[in-house]
């Protein structure tokens, strides 16, 4: 059986994290707190939190080197009900919704090369749903990558290595070109003058409305800005789902988590430093060129394209379209490859379709891969994946918190279990993550309750499903 090596684990973490977010969300962060320092702070905090989480997850992954990852950790520390609610949320919204969103991002940028692929090019209008050529291409991408991964781990491994390498090299080139070749010292100096400019900016009736921030208002704005940067840093846990197919998983998964997260967090921070050396943070939404619009008002929030325009001129749109297509293609390959292994673990516990626990003739969970593809395609065609992902970020952070609390629970309850890796800085660094994540969730409750309530509803809809599924399973096996 083909196994993934340490380098594949690192690439799976990095490849799943690097999607289209790094090229887009900085615009929204810049409008939330209009200072370059706060932009970098948002990415720094997101990277720090993700790395702290990875340090804690490393201990859990060494203790339970089995396919299923976070689902297994929650089951071992708490009970099957909690772990099912996590798995339910991941399948129904997080993984499949992300697959849909990333596939649509691929299609939208494909439209820069082939205009026929557009969300405005409606192929089928059923009244309650409209299907565009871009959505159709998105489904084709999901089906193709699922088919490729169903053919065996070696194919997913090949795509993983090639596309993640290209993504890492591409981000490194943006950093090098932005900081050394095309750097505009005047722009950097302008951004330094307003580096800690604490104000929020929005467009209302065609006019820029700004609001000065201080004290609690500033902290809340920083927390709100973290939604985009944290989501862009998400999917780092995917490597733990596929532990059963990694060489020496008790050693290599902890290393993959730490190396992969550390690498991407550093790249994301430096890319934003490059943006601030190429573009003014503030700008005018009505300006005619990318430079004058600044980071805040980049066209369709495409900050990466705006920065590339400053460096390469008119050809930037094509260059960035190709780069983001590569990035999203590789990102979806990693999510599709890893996600099915968690559903396989759920099925082995009698908490998902029984057939999902079996491998196909290529020694991969083929049925689980295709169920994942079907639901991701449905979300893609429905057009509701974006709103669902907005809603679910709150519950994702809740699950991260309770998973890291599991480190403390298992230290007390199961002190004798082998721990090839122990969480660095225990008990302080895991506690710091819990504190930061709890503050983030509290901020969302106060500022965006319209996101938090639906997020919890999605999770708890899984409760009756769990009890029905367990009853059916017990009756069937009695």
GROMACS .gro file of N, CA, C and O in nm, residues 344-418:
model
  300
  344UNK      N    1  -1.517   0.797   0.693
  344UNK     CA    2  -1.492   0.654   0.704
  344UNK      C    3  -1.483   0.612   0.851
  344UNK      O    4  -1.538   0.509   0.891
  345UNK      N    5  -1.418   0.695   0.934
  345UNK     CA    6  -1.408   0.666   1.077
  345UNK      C    7  -1.545   0.673   1.143
  345UNK      O    8  -1.578   0.591   1.232
  346UNK      N    9  -1.628   0.769   1.102
  346UNK     CA   10  -1.764   0.779   1.155
  346UNK      C   11  -1.845   0.655   1.119
  346UNK      O   12  -1.920   0.600   1.202
  347UNK      N   13  -1.831   0.609   0.995
  347UNK     CA   14  -1.905   0.491   0.950
  347UNK      C   15  -1.862   0.367   1.028
  347UNK      O   16  -1.943   0.280   1.060
  348UNK      N   17  -1.733   0.359   1.060
  348UNK     CA   18  -1.682   0.245   1.138
  348UNK      C   19  -1.744   0.242   1.277
  348UNK      O   20  -1.757   0.135   1.339
  349UNK      N   21  -1.787   0.358   1.329
  349UNK     CA   22  -1.855   0.366   1.458
  349UNK      C   23  -2.006   0.352   1.446
  349UNK      O   24  -2.078   0.369   1.545
  350UNK      N   25  -2.054   0.325   1.326
  350UNK     CA   26  -2.198   0.312   1.304
  350UNK      C   27  -2.270   0.444   1.299
  350UNK      O   28  -2.392   0.450   1.320
  351UNK      N   29  -2.198   0.553   1.267
  351UNK     CA   30  -2.258   0.686   1.268
  351UNK      C   31  -2.265   0.750   1.129
  351UNK      O   32  -2.286   0.870   1.117
  352UNK      N   33  -2.244   0.669   1.025
  352UNK     CA   34  -2.262   0.715   0.888
  352UNK      C   35  -2.296   0.594   0.804
  352UNK      O   36  -2.301   0.483   0.854
  353UNK      N   37  -2.321   0.615   0.675
  353UNK     CA   38  -2.356   0.502   0.588
  353UNK      C   39  -2.254   0.390   0.602
  353UNK      O   40  -2.133   0.413   0.589
  354UNK      N   41  -2.302   0.268   0.626
  354UNK     CA   42  -2.213   0.155   0.654
  354UNK      C   43  -2.110   0.134   0.545
  354UNK      O   44  -1.994   0.100   0.571
  355UNK      N   45  -2.152   0.155   0.420
  355UNK     CA   46  -2.062   0.130   0.307
  355UNK      C   47  -1.943   0.225   0.305
  355UNK      O   48  -1.841   0.198   0.243
  356UNK      N   49  -1.954   0.337   0.378
  356UNK     CA   50  -1.846   0.436   0.378
  356UNK      C   51  -1.723   0.388   0.454
  356UNK      O   52  -1.615   0.443   0.438
  357UNK      N   53  -1.738   0.285   0.535
  357UNK     CA   54  -1.623   0.237   0.613
  357UNK      C   55  -1.529   0.150   0.531
  357UNK      O   56  -1.416   0.124   0.572
  358UNK      N   57  -1.574   0.107   0.414
  358UNK     CA   58  -1.496   0.014   0.333
  358UNK      C   59  -1.408   0.088   0.231
  358UNK      O   60  -1.447   0.192   0.176
  359UNK      N   61  -1.291   0.031   0.207
  359UNK     CA   62  -1.206   0.080   0.099
  359UNK      C   63  -1.246   0.013  -0.032
  359UNK      O   64  -1.300  -0.098  -0.033
  360UNK      N   65  -1.219   0.080  -0.143
  360UNK     CA   66  -1.244   0.019  -0.273
  360UNK      C   67  -1.122  -0.064  -0.314
  360UNK      O   68  -1.028  -0.082  -0.236
  361UNK      N   69  -1.120  -0.111  -0.435
  361UNK     CA   70  -1.011  -0.198  -0.479
  361UNK      C   71  -0.878  -0.124  -0.487
  361UNK      O   72  -0.772  -0.187  -0.494
  362UNK      N   73  -0.884   0.009  -0.487
  362UNK     CA   74  -0.762   0.090  -0.489
  362UNK      C   75  -0.715   0.128  -0.348
  362UNK      O   76  -0.627   0.212  -0.332
  363UNK      N   77  -0.777   0.066  -0.247
  363UNK     CA   78  -0.742   0.083  -0.106
  363UNK      C   79  -0.765   0.224  -0.055
  363UNK      O   80  -0.692   0.275   0.031
  364UNK      N   81  -0.869   0.290  -0.106
  364UNK     CA   82  -0.911   0.421  -0.057
  364UNK      C   83  -1.062   0.418  -0.035
  364UNK      O   84  -1.133   0.336  -0.096
  365UNK      N   85  -1.117   0.504   0.052
  365UNK     CA   86  -1.261   0.502   0.080
  365UNK      C   87  -1.342   0.563  -0.034
  365UNK      O   88  -1.391   0.676  -0.028
  366UNK      N   89  -1.358   0.486  -0.141
  366UNK     CA   90  -1.422   0.536  -0.262
  366UNK      C   91  -1.565   0.583  -0.240
  366UNK      O   92  -1.605   0.690  -0.288
  367UNK      N   93  -1.645   0.505  -0.167
  367UNK     CA   94  -1.785   0.542  -0.145
  367UNK      C   95  -1.794   0.673  -0.067
  367UNK      O   96  -1.874   0.761  -0.098
  368UNK      N   97  -1.711   0.686   0.036
  368UNK     CA   98  -1.710   0.810   0.115
  368UNK      C   99  -1.669   0.929   0.028
  368UNK      O  100  -1.723   1.039   0.041
  369UNK      N  101  -1.573   0.908  -0.061
  369UNK     CA  102  -1.530   1.015  -0.152
  369UNK      C  103  -1.646   1.061  -0.240
  369UNK      O  104  -1.667   1.181  -0.261
  370UNK      N  105  -1.725   0.966  -0.292
  370UNK     CA  106  -1.833   1.003  -0.384
  370UNK      C  107  -1.952   1.065  -0.312
  370UNK      O  108  -2.016   1.156  -0.365
  371UNK      N  109  -1.982   1.021  -0.190
  371UNK     CA  110  -2.087   1.086  -0.110
  371UNK      C  111  -2.048   1.231  -0.082
  371UNK      O  112  -2.129   1.324  -0.093
  372UNK      N  113  -1.921   1.252  -0.047
  372UNK     CA  114  -1.869   1.387  -0.025
  372UNK      C  115  -1.884   1.471  -0.151
  372UNK      O  116  -1.926   1.588  -0.146
  373UNK      N  117  -1.851   1.414  -0.266
  373UNK     CA  118  -1.859   1.486  -0.394
  373UNK      C  119  -2.002   1.524  -0.427
  373UNK      O  120  -2.028   1.636  -0.476
  374UNK      N  121  -2.094   1.434  -0.401
  374UNK     CA  122  -2.236   1.461  -0.432
  374UNK      C  123  -2.288   1.577  -0.349
  374UNK      O  124  -2.350   1.671  -0.402
  375UNK      N  125  -2.261   1.576  -0.218
  375UNK     CA  126  -2.312   1.683  -0.133
  375UNK      C  127  -2.243   1.816  -0.163
  375UNK      O  128  -2.308   1.921  -0.165
  376UNK      N  129  -2.112   1.812  -0.188
  376UNK     CA  130  -2.041   1.935  -0.225
  376UNK      C  131  -2.097   1.993  -0.354
  376UNK      O  132  -2.111   2.115  -0.368
  377UNK      N  133  -2.131   1.907  -0.449
  377UNK     CA  134  -2.187   1.953  -0.576
  377UNK      C  135  -2.326   2.014  -0.556
  377UNK      O  136  -2.360   2.116  -0.619
  378UNK      N  137  -2.405   1.954  -0.468
  378UNK     CA  138  -2.538   2.009  -0.437
  378UNK      C  139  -2.523   2.149  -0.378
  378UNK      O  140  -2.594   2.243  -0.418
  379UNK      N  141  -2.432   2.165  -0.282
  379UNK     CA  142  -2.408   2.297  -0.222
  379UNK      C  143  -2.359   2.396  -0.327
  379UNK      O  144  -2.398   2.513  -0.327
  380UNK      N  145  -2.275   2.347  -0.416
  380UNK     CA  146  -2.221   2.432  -0.522
  380UNK      C  147  -2.333   2.484  -0.612
  380UNK      O  148  -2.341   2.602  -0.643
  381UNK      N  149  -2.423   2.396  -0.652
  381UNK     CA  150  -2.532   2.434  -0.741
  381UNK      C  151  -2.638   2.518  -0.670
  381UNK      O  152  -2.705   2.601  -0.732
  382UNK      N  153  -2.651   2.498  -0.539
  382UNK     CA  154  -2.751   2.574  -0.463
  382UNK      C  155  -2.710   2.719  -0.445
  382UNK      O  156  -2.794   2.808  -0.427
  383UNK      N  157  -2.578   2.743  -0.445
  383UNK     CA  158  -2.528   2.878  -0.424
  383UNK      C  159  -2.530   2.922  -0.278
  383UNK      O  160  -2.501   3.038  -0.248
  384UNK      N  161  -2.563   2.831  -0.185
  384UNK     CA  162  -2.576   2.869  -0.044
  384UNK      C  163  -2.452   2.843   0.038
  384UNK      O  164  -2.449   2.870   0.157
  385UNK      N  165  -2.346   2.789  -0.026
  385UNK     CA  166  -2.226   2.750   0.049
  385UNK      C  167  -2.159   2.869   0.118
  385UNK      O  168  -2.110   2.856   0.229
  386UNK      N  169  -2.159   2.986   0.053
  386UNK     CA  170  -2.092   3.103   0.110
  386UNK      C  171  -2.155   3.146   0.240
  386UNK      O  172  -2.087   3.171   0.340
  387UNK      N  173  -2.289   3.154   0.241
  387UNK     CA  174  -2.360   3.195   0.361
  387UNK      C  175  -2.343   3.091   0.471
  387UNK      O  176  -2.324   3.126   0.588
  388UNK      N  177  -2.346   2.963   0.435
  388UNK     CA  178  -2.328   2.857   0.534
  388UNK      C  179  -2.189   2.864   0.597
  388UNK      O  180  -2.174   2.846   0.718
  389UNK      N  181  -2.088   2.892   0.516
  389UNK     CA  182  -1.952   2.901   0.569
  389UNK      C  183  -1.937   3.021   0.662
  389UNK      O  184  -1.866   3.016   0.762
  390UNK      N  185  -2.004   3.132   0.629
  390UNK     CA  186  -2.004   3.247   0.719
  390UNK      C  187  -2.063   3.208   0.854
  390UNK      O  188  -2.010   3.244   0.960
  391UNK      N  189  -2.172   3.134   0.849
  391UNK     CA  190  -2.240   3.096   0.972
  391UNK      C  191  -2.156   3.002   1.058
  391UNK      O  192  -2.155   3.012   1.180
  392UNK      N  193  -2.085   2.909   0.993
  392UNK     CA  194  -2.029   2.798   1.067
  392UNK      C  195  -1.893   2.828   1.132
  392UNK      O  196  -1.846   2.751   1.214
  393UNK      N  197  -1.831   2.942   1.099
  393UNK     CA  198  -1.700   2.974   1.157
  393UNK      C  199  -1.706   2.977   1.309
  393UNK      O  200  -1.611   2.936   1.377
  394UNK      N  201  -1.818   3.022   1.364
  394UNK     CA  202  -1.833   3.028   1.509
  394UNK      C  203  -1.825   2.888   1.570
  394UNK      O  204  -1.750   2.864   1.666
  395UNK      N  205  -1.901   2.794   1.515
  395UNK     CA  206  -1.901   2.659   1.572
  395UNK      C  207  -1.770   2.586   1.547
  395UNK      O  208  -1.727   2.504   1.628
  396UNK      N  209  -1.702   2.617   1.436
  396UNK     CA  210  -1.570   2.558   1.411
  396UNK      C  211  -1.474   2.596   1.523
  396UNK      O  212  -1.400   2.511   1.575
  397UNK      N  213  -1.477   2.723   1.564
  397UNK     CA  214  -1.389   2.767   1.672
  397UNK      C  215  -1.427   2.702   1.805
  397UNK      O  216  -1.340   2.668   1.886
  398UNK      N  217  -1.558   2.683   1.828
  398UNK     CA  218  -1.602   2.614   1.949
  398UNK      C  219  -1.545   2.473   1.955
  398UNK      O  220  -1.495   2.426   2.058
  399UNK      N  221  -1.549   2.403   1.841
  399UNK     CA  222  -1.495   2.266   1.837
  399UNK      C  223  -1.344   2.267   1.856
  399UNK      O  224  -1.289   2.175   1.919
  400UNK      N  225  -1.275   2.367   1.803
  400UNK     CA  226  -1.131   2.376   1.828
  400UNK      C  227  -1.104   2.393   1.978
  400UNK      O  228  -1.012   2.332   2.033
  401UNK      N  229  -1.182   2.478   2.042
  401UNK     CA  230  -1.163   2.501   2.185
  401UNK      C  231  -1.181   2.372   2.265
  401UNK      O  232  -1.096   2.336   2.347
  402UNK      N  233  -1.291   2.302   2.241
  402UNK     CA  234  -1.316   2.182   2.321
  402UNK      C  235  -1.218   2.070   2.287
  402UNK      O  236  -1.190   1.985   2.372
  403UNK      N  237  -1.164   2.071   2.164
  403UNK     CA  238  -1.063   1.971   2.130
  403UNK      C  239  -0.933   1.999   2.205
  403UNK      O  240  -0.867   1.906   2.254
  404UNK      N  241  -0.896   2.125   2.218
  404UNK     CA  242  -0.773   2.157   2.290
  404UNK      C  243  -0.792   2.141   2.441
  404UNK      O  244  -0.699   2.102   2.512
  405UNK      N  245  -0.914   2.163   2.491
  405UNK     CA  246  -0.943   2.129   2.630
  405UNK      C  247  -0.922   1.979   2.653
  405UNK      O  248  -0.883   1.935   2.762
  406UNK      N  249  -0.943   1.900   2.547
  406UNK     CA  250  -0.925   1.755   2.557
  406UNK      C  251  -0.782   1.718   2.595
  406UNK      O  252  -0.758   1.612   2.655
  407UNK      N  253  -0.686   1.801   2.561
  407UNK     CA  254  -0.547   1.774   2.601
  407UNK      C  255  -0.537   1.768   2.754
  407UNK      O  256  -0.474   1.678   2.810
  408UNK      N  257  -0.602   1.862   2.821
  408UNK     CA  258  -0.602   1.864   2.968
  408UNK      C  259  -0.678   1.744   3.023
  408UNK      O  260  -0.635   1.679   3.120
  409UNK      N  261  -0.794   1.715   2.963
  409UNK     CA  262  -0.877   1.603   3.011
  409UNK      C  263  -0.801   1.471   3.001
  409UNK      O  264  -0.799   1.390   3.095
  410UNK      N  265  -0.736   1.449   2.887
  410UNK     CA  266  -0.667   1.322   2.866
  410UNK      C  267  -0.539   1.313   2.948
  410UNK      O  268  -0.498   1.203   2.987
  411UNK      N  269  -0.475   1.426   2.977
  411UNK     CA  270  -0.358   1.423   3.067
  411UNK      C  271  -0.400   1.373   3.205
  411UNK      O  272  -0.327   1.298   3.271
  412UNK      N  273  -0.520   1.414   3.249
  412UNK     CA  274  -0.569   1.373   3.381
  412UNK      C  275  -0.627   1.232   3.380
  412UNK      O  276  -0.603   1.152   3.470
  413UNK      N  277  -0.704   1.202   3.276
  413UNK     CA  278  -0.779   1.076   3.273
  413UNK      C  279  -0.694   0.959   3.224
  413UNK      O  280  -0.712   0.845   3.268
  414UNK      N  281  -0.604   0.985   3.131
  414UNK     CA  282  -0.524   0.876   3.072
  414UNK      C  283  -0.376   0.914   3.071
  414UNK      O  284  -0.315   0.930   2.966
  415UNK      N  285  -0.318   0.927   3.190
  415UNK     CA  286  -0.179   0.972   3.199
  415UNK      C  287  -0.078   0.871   3.146
  415UNK      O  288   0.035   0.908   3.113
  416UNK      N  289  -0.116   0.743   3.140
  416UNK     CA  290  -0.021   0.639   3.103
  416UNK      C  291  -0.014   0.613   2.953
  416UNK      O  292   0.072   0.537   2.908
  417UNK      N  293  -0.104   0.672   2.875
  417UNK     CA  294  -0.103   0.648   2.731
  417UNK      C  295   0.023   0.709   2.670
  417UNK      O  296   0.072   0.814   2.714
  418UNK      N  297   0.079   0.640   2.571
  418UNK     CA  298   0.203   0.688   2.508
  418UNK      C  299   0.180   0.821   2.437
  418UNK      O  300   0.083   0.837   2.362
   0.00000   0.00000   0.00000
